[in-house]
Amino acid sequence: MTFEITDFNTLSAADRASLKTKDGKVHLFNNLICPFGHRALWSAVESNAPFHMIDVSLASMPEAYITEFNRYHTVPFLLDNGTSIFESAIIAQFLDVKYNGGKLHQRDSPERAALAQLAQAKFEIGPFYGLLRNQDPAKKEGFEADIRETLDELEKIYREHAAEFRAKGPYLFGDQLSSAEINIIPFFFRFQIILKHYRDFELLKGYPLLTAAYEAAVERPAFKQTIKEPEFFINAYAKYANP
């Protein structure tokens, strides 16, 4: 990783107060485990935003983080020159628009922007967590069916709604990475690893277009800068798979 990471717990009260001033800096409060946080982090690196990351524990979220910065008890959270930005997809878009001309979010094409938003809107993450947390063998097939329903719809969007781009490259818009991948691939990356390990479920098997987009995305230099090794995620999600 080529960006600076500071542990939130090492910050003094004065340090924390200074982060909220108009300091001309970009502070991304995040955690490398979290796929929502990964949306913002990946967008920051792709956009060449001049940020540094402040690591916030999810297992024992500091009270000072909640009371002084993010009352929603979530990561990511962004302070850009003292301005608070909440929620992963909003932060990813903010960073792209401010530091990258909005290229990932198709700022110059309302039609493509709408299609990318459709893909994001039809991505239902609940069944992924449901299968991971499930302890009842009788419910396993139901969760798997729900996951496939979501993936079926995404594959159709890539195949039919974005048909004009299919000969141009693997992403929704051919050779152009978009907000569709920024918002979806971080989940594919984690659940490819952990569902195979804990539930013997191959997430993208039978979805050639989603597989192609995934394989292209994870090879991007910016993506590689924002991830850890598979064992990191296997260990991090163990408490959800085996409570």
PDB file of C-alpha atoms in Angstrom, residues 162 164-177:
ATOM      1  CA  ALA A 162     -24.666  -2.667 -21.905  1.00  0.00           C
ATOM      2  CA  GLU A 164     -22.934  -2.026 -27.132  1.00  0.00           C
ATOM      3  CA  PHE A 165     -19.866  -2.183 -24.870  1.00  0.00           C
ATOM      4  CA  ARG A 166     -19.368  -5.937 -24.751  1.00  0.00           C
ATOM      5  CA  ALA A 167     -16.888  -6.066 -27.634  1.00  0.00           C
ATOM      6  CA  LYS A 168     -14.882  -3.186 -26.157  1.00  0.00           C
ATOM      7  CA  GLY A 169     -13.793  -4.695 -22.844  1.00  0.00           C
ATOM      8  CA  PRO A 170     -14.845  -6.464 -19.637  1.00  0.00           C
ATOM      9  CA  TYR A 171     -16.276  -3.591 -17.589  1.00  0.00           C
ATOM     10  CA  LEU A 172     -19.870  -2.430 -17.794  1.00  0.00           C
ATOM     11  CA  PHE A 173     -18.707   0.232 -20.257  1.00  0.00           C
ATOM     12  CA  GLY A 174     -16.154  -1.891 -22.055  1.00  0.00           C
ATOM     13  CA  ASP A 175     -12.615  -0.734 -21.326  1.00  0.00           C
ATOM     14  CA  GLN A 176     -13.748   2.014 -18.926  1.00  0.00           C
ATOM     15  CA  LEU A 177     -13.927   1.273 -15.222  1.00  0.00           C
TER      16      LEU A 177
END
